[in-house]
Each structure stands twice: as structure tokens, then as C-alpha cells.
Amino acid sequence: MNLKKVTINITCTTLILVLSLIGFSANAQVANDASIQNAIIAALPEGVTPEKATSDEIAQAATTLAFSMEGNLEANVTQVMVSLGELAKAGKFLNAPRFGDKNPTGRFYLKVLNLASSNLDVSSSTYYGLTVQDMTRLAAAARAGMNFLNGAKSNAITRK
């Protein structure tokens, strides 16, 4: 009987540990993630180099990547935003503005919002499988990436 209790305790402890590690790693942004940065560049249209790409081409590549990655969609959007911002700040996209709302991160943010809100019928979904309810959580994920880039913190405003 004791052996059975020990086995159950070890199994439960292991399961809790694994689940907690998965939960923490799913939403953590990583600075200078070369694999994501390279994937954004690889997702550019054929024949378009990072130096010649427009903000819209870069944003489309980032969107395609974020929605095709495995795992949590919000975490993917946040990480792609971080990597995209780092590439833009490093001057990898010579043809795109580095600052302002028409830079690659601003265009990516707008594209994510447009995808989520392009379908106003809450009972159906867009071609990415998004519903209108997804707009808030995806906008928050993109904003979290921008906040990470800028060293800003965002605190939710709540009513009392």
C-alpha cells in the first residue's frame, strides 16, 4: 500500500512540475531570438530581400509566420513582434521606416487587428480561424511585444 501512495505522489508531483514549466515558457518573450528573426526574413516574398522589402511586405511575412507557428497564438504574436522590432531597430529593413506607425511593427500590429476584426459575424471565423472576440487578446499580445521592446510595463485598468 505504501509503494502505491509513493508512486501516485511522484506521478502527481512530476505532472504538476511539467505543467508549471509549460505554463511559464509559453508566454515568455525572448530577446534576440535568431530563429524567429531568420524565419521572418525567410517568409518574405520570393525575390524580395530585407533591404528592399516594404513595411507591408515585412508585416505580411511576420503575420504568415506568427499564424503558422505551433503553440499558443498570443505567445507567437508577441514573440514575432519582439523579433520584428529588433530587426527594424537594427536597420535590417533599409526600405522601411524605422519609426512611426508605418514601420514594420506598426504595420504588423495593424494587420493583426484587421485580421481579427475583419469578420463582424461572431458565429463565423476568418480564414485564419479568428473570431471577432480574438481581436482583444491578439491586440494585447502584439502590444505586449511592443512593450517588451520599449521596456514599458502595462497595467490593466480596473473598475472598483
CSV table of C-alpha atoms in Angstrom, one decimal:
chain,number,residue,atom,x,y,z
A,1,MET,CA,0.0,0.0,0.0
A,2,ASN,CA,2.8,2.4,0.8
A,3,LEU,CA,4.5,1.8,-2.6
A,4,LYS,CA,1.2,2.7,-4.3
A,5,LYS,CA,1.0,6.0,-2.4
A,6,VAL,CA,4.6,6.9,-3.2
A,7,THR,CA,4.1,6.2,-6.9
A,8,ILE,CA,1.0,8.3,-7.0
A,9,ASN,CA,2.7,11.1,-5.2
A,10,ILE,CA,5.7,11.1,-7.5
A,11,THR,CA,3.5,11.0,-10.6
A,12,CYS,CA,1.4,13.9,-9.3
A,13,THR,CA,4.4,15.9,-8.4
A,14,THR,CA,6.0,15.3,-11.8
A,15,LEU,CA,2.8,16.2,-13.6
A,16,ILE,CA,2.5,19.5,-11.6
A,17,LEU,CA,6.1,20.3,-12.3
A,18,VAL,CA,5.8,19.7,-16.0
A,19,LEU,CA,2.6,21.7,-16.3
A,20,SER,CA,4.1,24.6,-14.4
A,21,LEU,CA,7.1,24.7,-16.7
A,22,ILE,CA,4.9,24.6,-19.8
A,23,GLY,CA,2.8,27.4,-18.5
A,24,PHE,CA,5.8,29.7,-17.8
A,25,SER,CA,7.6,29.0,-21.1
A,26,ALA,CA,4.5,29.6,-23.3
A,27,ASN,CA,4.3,33.4,-22.8
A,28,ALA,CA,7.9,34.4,-22.1
A,29,GLN,CA,9.4,36.7,-24.7
A,30,VAL,CA,12.9,36.1,-25.8
A,31,ALA,CA,15.3,38.9,-26.8
A,32,ASN,CA,17.4,38.4,-29.9
A,33,ASP,CA,15.7,35.1,-31.0
A,34,ALA,CA,17.7,34.5,-34.1
A,35,SER,CA,15.5,31.6,-35.3
A,36,ILE,CA,12.4,33.8,-35.3
A,37,GLN,CA,14.3,36.7,-36.9
A,38,ASN,CA,15.6,34.4,-39.7
A,39,ALA,CA,12.1,32.9,-40.1
A,40,ILE,CA,10.6,36.4,-40.7
A,41,ILE,CA,13.2,37.1,-43.3
A,42,ALA,CA,12.7,33.7,-44.9
A,43,ALA,CA,8.9,34.4,-45.1
A,44,LEU,CA,9.4,37.5,-47.3
A,45,PRO,CA,8.0,37.1,-50.8
A,46,GLU,CA,10.3,35.3,-53.2
A,47,GLY,CA,12.9,37.6,-54.7
A,48,VAL,CA,12.4,40.3,-52.0
A,49,THR,CA,15.4,41.0,-49.9
A,50,PRO,CA,15.2,42.5,-46.4
A,51,GLU,CA,16.9,45.6,-47.8
A,52,LYS,CA,14.3,46.1,-50.5
A,53,ALA,CA,11.2,45.0,-48.6
A,54,THR,CA,8.4,47.4,-47.9
A,55,SER,CA,6.8,47.6,-44.4
A,56,ASP,CA,3.7,45.9,-45.8
A,57,GLU,CA,5.7,43.0,-47.2
A,58,ILE,CA,7.5,42.6,-44.0
A,59,ALA,CA,4.3,42.8,-41.9
A,60,GLN,CA,2.7,40.1,-44.2
A,61,ALA,CA,5.7,37.9,-43.7
A,62,ALA,CA,5.5,38.3,-39.9
A,63,THR,CA,1.8,37.6,-40.0
A,64,THR,CA,2.2,34.5,-42.0
A,65,LEU,CA,4.9,33.3,-39.6
A,66,ALA,CA,3.0,34.1,-36.4
A,67,PHE,CA,-0.1,32.3,-37.6
A,68,SER,CA,1.7,29.3,-38.9
A,69,MET,CA,3.9,28.6,-35.8
A,70,GLU,CA,2.9,25.9,-33.5
A,71,GLY,CA,1.9,26.7,-29.9
A,72,ASN,CA,0.0,29.5,-28.3
A,73,LEU,CA,-1.2,32.1,-30.8
A,74,GLU,CA,-0.8,35.0,-28.4
A,75,ALA,CA,2.7,34.0,-27.4
A,76,ASN,CA,3.6,33.6,-31.1
A,77,VAL,CA,2.3,37.1,-32.0
A,78,THR,CA,4.2,38.6,-29.0
A,79,GLN,CA,7.4,36.9,-29.9
A,80,VAL,CA,7.2,37.8,-33.6
A,81,MET,CA,6.5,41.4,-32.6
A,82,VAL,CA,9.6,41.4,-30.4
A,83,SER,CA,11.8,39.8,-33.2
A,84,LEU,CA,10.4,42.1,-35.8
A,85,GLY,CA,11.0,45.2,-33.7
A,86,GLU,CA,14.6,44.1,-33.1
A,87,LEU,CA,15.2,43.6,-36.8
A,88,ALA,CA,13.8,47.0,-37.5
A,89,LYS,CA,15.8,48.7,-34.8
A,90,ALA,CA,19.0,47.0,-36.1
A,91,GLY,CA,18.3,48.6,-39.5
A,92,LYS,CA,17.8,45.3,-41.4
A,93,PHE,CA,15.0,46.8,-43.4
A,94,LEU,CA,16.5,49.7,-45.3
A,95,ASN,CA,13.4,50.5,-47.4
A,96,ALA,CA,11.1,50.6,-44.4
A,97,PRO,CA,10.8,53.4,-41.9
A,98,ARG,CA,12.4,52.6,-38.5
A,99,PHE,CA,10.0,54.7,-36.5
A,100,GLY,CA,6.3,55.8,-36.7
A,101,ASP,CA,3.1,54.0,-37.5
A,102,LYS,CA,4.3,52.9,-40.9
A,103,ASN,CA,7.3,51.0,-39.7
A,104,PRO,CA,7.2,47.1,-39.8
A,105,THR,CA,6.0,46.7,-36.2
A,106,GLY,CA,3.2,49.3,-36.7
A,107,ARG,CA,2.0,47.6,-39.9
A,108,PHE,CA,2.2,44.2,-38.2
A,109,TYR,CA,0.1,45.4,-35.3
A,110,LEU,CA,-2.5,46.9,-37.8
A,111,LYS,CA,-2.5,43.7,-39.8
A,112,VAL,CA,-3.2,41.6,-36.7
A,113,LEU,CA,-6.1,43.9,-35.7
A,114,ASN,CA,-7.5,43.8,-39.2
A,115,LEU,CA,-7.4,40.1,-39.4
A,116,ALA,CA,-9.1,39.7,-36.1
A,117,SER,CA,-11.8,42.3,-36.8
A,118,SER,CA,-12.4,41.6,-40.5
A,119,ASN,CA,-15.3,39.4,-39.7
A,120,LEU,CA,-18.1,41.0,-37.7
A,121,ASP,CA,-20.3,37.9,-37.5
A,122,VAL,CA,-19.4,36.4,-34.2
A,123,SER,CA,-20.7,33.0,-35.2
A,124,SER,CA,-18.2,32.5,-38.0
A,125,SER,CA,-14.5,32.9,-38.5
A,126,THR,CA,-11.9,34.5,-40.8
A,127,TYR,CA,-9.6,32.4,-43.0
A,128,TYR,CA,-7.1,32.2,-40.0
A,129,GLY,CA,-9.9,30.8,-37.9
A,130,LEU,CA,-10.2,34.0,-35.8
A,131,THR,CA,-13.4,35.4,-34.5
A,132,VAL,CA,-14.2,39.0,-33.6
A,133,GLN,CA,-13.6,38.0,-29.9
A,134,ASP,CA,-9.9,37.3,-30.8
A,135,MET,CA,-9.2,41.0,-31.5
A,136,THR,CA,-8.7,42.0,-27.9
A,137,ARG,CA,-6.4,39.1,-26.9
A,138,LEU,CA,-4.3,39.4,-30.1
A,139,ALA,CA,-4.1,43.2,-29.8
A,140,ALA,CA,-2.9,42.7,-26.2
A,141,ALA,CA,-0.3,40.1,-27.4
A,142,ALA,CA,1.0,42.5,-30.0
A,143,ARG,CA,1.1,45.4,-27.5
A,144,ALA,CA,3.0,43.1,-25.0
A,145,GLY,CA,5.6,42.6,-27.7
A,146,MET,CA,5.9,46.4,-28.3
A,147,ASN,CA,6.1,47.0,-24.5
A,148,PHE,CA,8.9,44.4,-24.3
A,149,LEU,CA,10.8,46.2,-27.0
A,150,ASN,CA,10.4,49.6,-25.3
A,151,GLY,CA,11.0,48.4,-21.8
A,152,ALA,CA,7.4,49.6,-20.8
A,153,LYS,CA,5.0,47.9,-18.5
A,154,SER,CA,1.3,47.8,-19.0
A,155,ASN,CA,-1.1,47.5,-16.0
A,156,ALA,CA,-4.7,46.8,-16.6
A,157,ILE,CA,-7.1,49.5,-15.5
A,158,THR,CA,-9.9,48.0,-13.5
A,159,ARG,CA,-13.1,49.5,-12.0
A,160,LYS,CA,-13.8,49.3,-8.4
